[in-house]
XYZ file of C-alpha atoms in Angstrom:
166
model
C 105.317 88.647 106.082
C 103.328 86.838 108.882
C 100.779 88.963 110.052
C 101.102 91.895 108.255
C 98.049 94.047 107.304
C 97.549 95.732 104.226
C 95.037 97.870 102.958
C 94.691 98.659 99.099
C 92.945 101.871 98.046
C 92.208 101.908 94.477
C 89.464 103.238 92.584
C 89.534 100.706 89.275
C 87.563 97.362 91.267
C 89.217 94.697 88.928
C 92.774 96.239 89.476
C 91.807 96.256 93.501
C 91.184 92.814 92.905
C 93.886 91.726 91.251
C 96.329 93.259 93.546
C 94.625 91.951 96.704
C 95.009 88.406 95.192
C 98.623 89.237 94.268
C 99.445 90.137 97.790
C 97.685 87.300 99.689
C 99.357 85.160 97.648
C 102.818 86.999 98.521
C 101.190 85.927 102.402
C 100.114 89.339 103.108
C 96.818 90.051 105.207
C 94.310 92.104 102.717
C 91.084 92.593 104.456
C 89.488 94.494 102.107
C 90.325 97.116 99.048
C 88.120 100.422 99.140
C 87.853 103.112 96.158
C 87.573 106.710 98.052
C 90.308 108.523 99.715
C 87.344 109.292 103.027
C 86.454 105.722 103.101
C 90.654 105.062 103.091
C 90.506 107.148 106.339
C 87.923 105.140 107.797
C 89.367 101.970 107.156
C 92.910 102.830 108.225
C 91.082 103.900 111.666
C 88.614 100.364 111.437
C 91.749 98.158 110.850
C 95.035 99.510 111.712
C 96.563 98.549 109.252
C 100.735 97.964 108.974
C 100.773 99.640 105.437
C 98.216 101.547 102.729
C 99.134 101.042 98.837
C 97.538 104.053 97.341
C 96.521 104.483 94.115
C 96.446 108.076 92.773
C 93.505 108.310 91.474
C 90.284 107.770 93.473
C 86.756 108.122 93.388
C 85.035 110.515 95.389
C 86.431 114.362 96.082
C 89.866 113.105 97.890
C 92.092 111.991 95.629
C 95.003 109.573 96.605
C 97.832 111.859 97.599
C 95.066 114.388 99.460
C 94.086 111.081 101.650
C 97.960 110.070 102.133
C 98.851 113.543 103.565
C 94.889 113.121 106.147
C 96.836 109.390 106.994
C 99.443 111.091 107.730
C 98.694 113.398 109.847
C 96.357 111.488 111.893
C 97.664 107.767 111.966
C 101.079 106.403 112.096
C 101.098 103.987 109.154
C 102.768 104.410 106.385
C 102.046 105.036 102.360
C 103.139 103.204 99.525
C 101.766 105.032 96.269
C 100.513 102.331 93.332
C 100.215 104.474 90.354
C 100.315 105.312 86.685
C 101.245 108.992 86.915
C 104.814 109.984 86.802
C 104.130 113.122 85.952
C 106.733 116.120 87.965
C 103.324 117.595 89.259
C 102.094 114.666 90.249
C 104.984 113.374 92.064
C 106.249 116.284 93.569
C 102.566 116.650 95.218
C 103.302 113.238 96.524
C 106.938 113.931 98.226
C 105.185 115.855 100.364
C 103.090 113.424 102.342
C 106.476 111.716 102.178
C 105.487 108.296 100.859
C 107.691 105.040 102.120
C 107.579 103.900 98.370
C 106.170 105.188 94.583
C 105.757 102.267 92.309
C 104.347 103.057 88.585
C 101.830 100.729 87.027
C 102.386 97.474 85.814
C 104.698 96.360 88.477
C 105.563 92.611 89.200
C 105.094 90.855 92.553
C 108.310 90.819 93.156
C 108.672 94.204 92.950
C 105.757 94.871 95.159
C 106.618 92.633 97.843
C 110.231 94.190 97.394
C 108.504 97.683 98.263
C 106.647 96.478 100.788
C 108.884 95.148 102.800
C 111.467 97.950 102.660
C 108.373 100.260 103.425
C 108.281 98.337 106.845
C 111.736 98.094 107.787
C 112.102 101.890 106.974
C 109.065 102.597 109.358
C 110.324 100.444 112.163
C 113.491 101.790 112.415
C 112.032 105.654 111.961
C 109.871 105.033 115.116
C 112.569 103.494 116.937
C 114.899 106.599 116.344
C 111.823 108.392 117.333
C 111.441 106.655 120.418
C 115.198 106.741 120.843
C 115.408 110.720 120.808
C 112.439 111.053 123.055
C 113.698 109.160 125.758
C 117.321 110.988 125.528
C 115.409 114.070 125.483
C 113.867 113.179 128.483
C 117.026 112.317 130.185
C 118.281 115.527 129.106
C 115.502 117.737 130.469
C 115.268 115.797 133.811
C 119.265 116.362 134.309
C 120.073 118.047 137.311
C 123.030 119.568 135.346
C 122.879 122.625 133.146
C 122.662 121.413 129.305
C 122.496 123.212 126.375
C 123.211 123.253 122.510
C 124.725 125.985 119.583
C 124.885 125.967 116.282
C 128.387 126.192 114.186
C 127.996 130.219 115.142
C 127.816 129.907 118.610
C 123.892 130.296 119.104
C 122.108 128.253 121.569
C 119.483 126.228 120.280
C 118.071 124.293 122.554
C 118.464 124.022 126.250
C 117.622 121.881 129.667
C 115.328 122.725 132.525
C 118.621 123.179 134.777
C 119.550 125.725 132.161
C 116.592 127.650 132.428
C 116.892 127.620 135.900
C 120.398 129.281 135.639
């Protein structure tokens, strides 16, 4: 838990509150809570943070699952969502931006920190397999030998620059 930056977005300023408390308690790093899915986007470029608990429901014209899916795209941190709708709308709008973790108001600390923590571990070891692939992939492509892949049919799907060459 050393070190480890979180930023809360949540529109309702006494539940911000209360859940940035909670959290630096738990040891975590909370800088500051905002209430607007733009200003989330700000602040997750302003303070890089390790992790964003979402709320939902925000002030402003993004709401929290618009602003998860903007993080998303542009920054490599990932999304817990901190909500009260469980509704099959609501969270199938939210597996999209494919959230690390969707925990329903009230929750307990130890549930949060529980969350949390598996939210990180899940995130370090995605970007290591992504680092992983890209640097076999680059061994692949700079082979001098021929390489390439099918499918269960037979069908090439991906091949080296010694393939092309061939």
């Amino acid at each position: 838990m050393a070190n480890v930056k979180l930023l809360v977005v949540e529109d309702e300023s006494i539940v911000a509150r209360d859940i940035q408390n909670r959290l630096r308690n738990l040891g975590y790093e909370v800088p500051e809570t905002v209430a607007y899915g733009e200003k989330a986007l700000e602040k997750v470029a302003e303070l890089s943070p390790d992790l964003v608990l979402m709320d939902i429901s925000l002030k402003g014209d993004v709401d929290g699952i618009q602003a998860a899916e903007l993080v998303r795209a542009r920054y490599d941190v990932p999304i817990i969502f901190l909500t009260a709708f469980a509704d099959a709308q609501t969270l199938q709008r939210a597996k999209v931006t494919e959230p690390f973790g969707y925990d329903l108001k009230p929750f307990s600390e130890r549930e949060l920190s529980t969350a949390i923590e598996i939210a990180l571990y899940k995130h370090s070891m995605e970007k290591k397999l992504r680092e992983t692939n890209q640097y076999l992939a680059s061994i692949i492509d700079e082979s001098p030998d021929a390489m390439l892949t099918t499918d269960g049919e037979g069908r090439i799907v991906s091949f080296n620059r010694s393939a092309t060459r061939l």
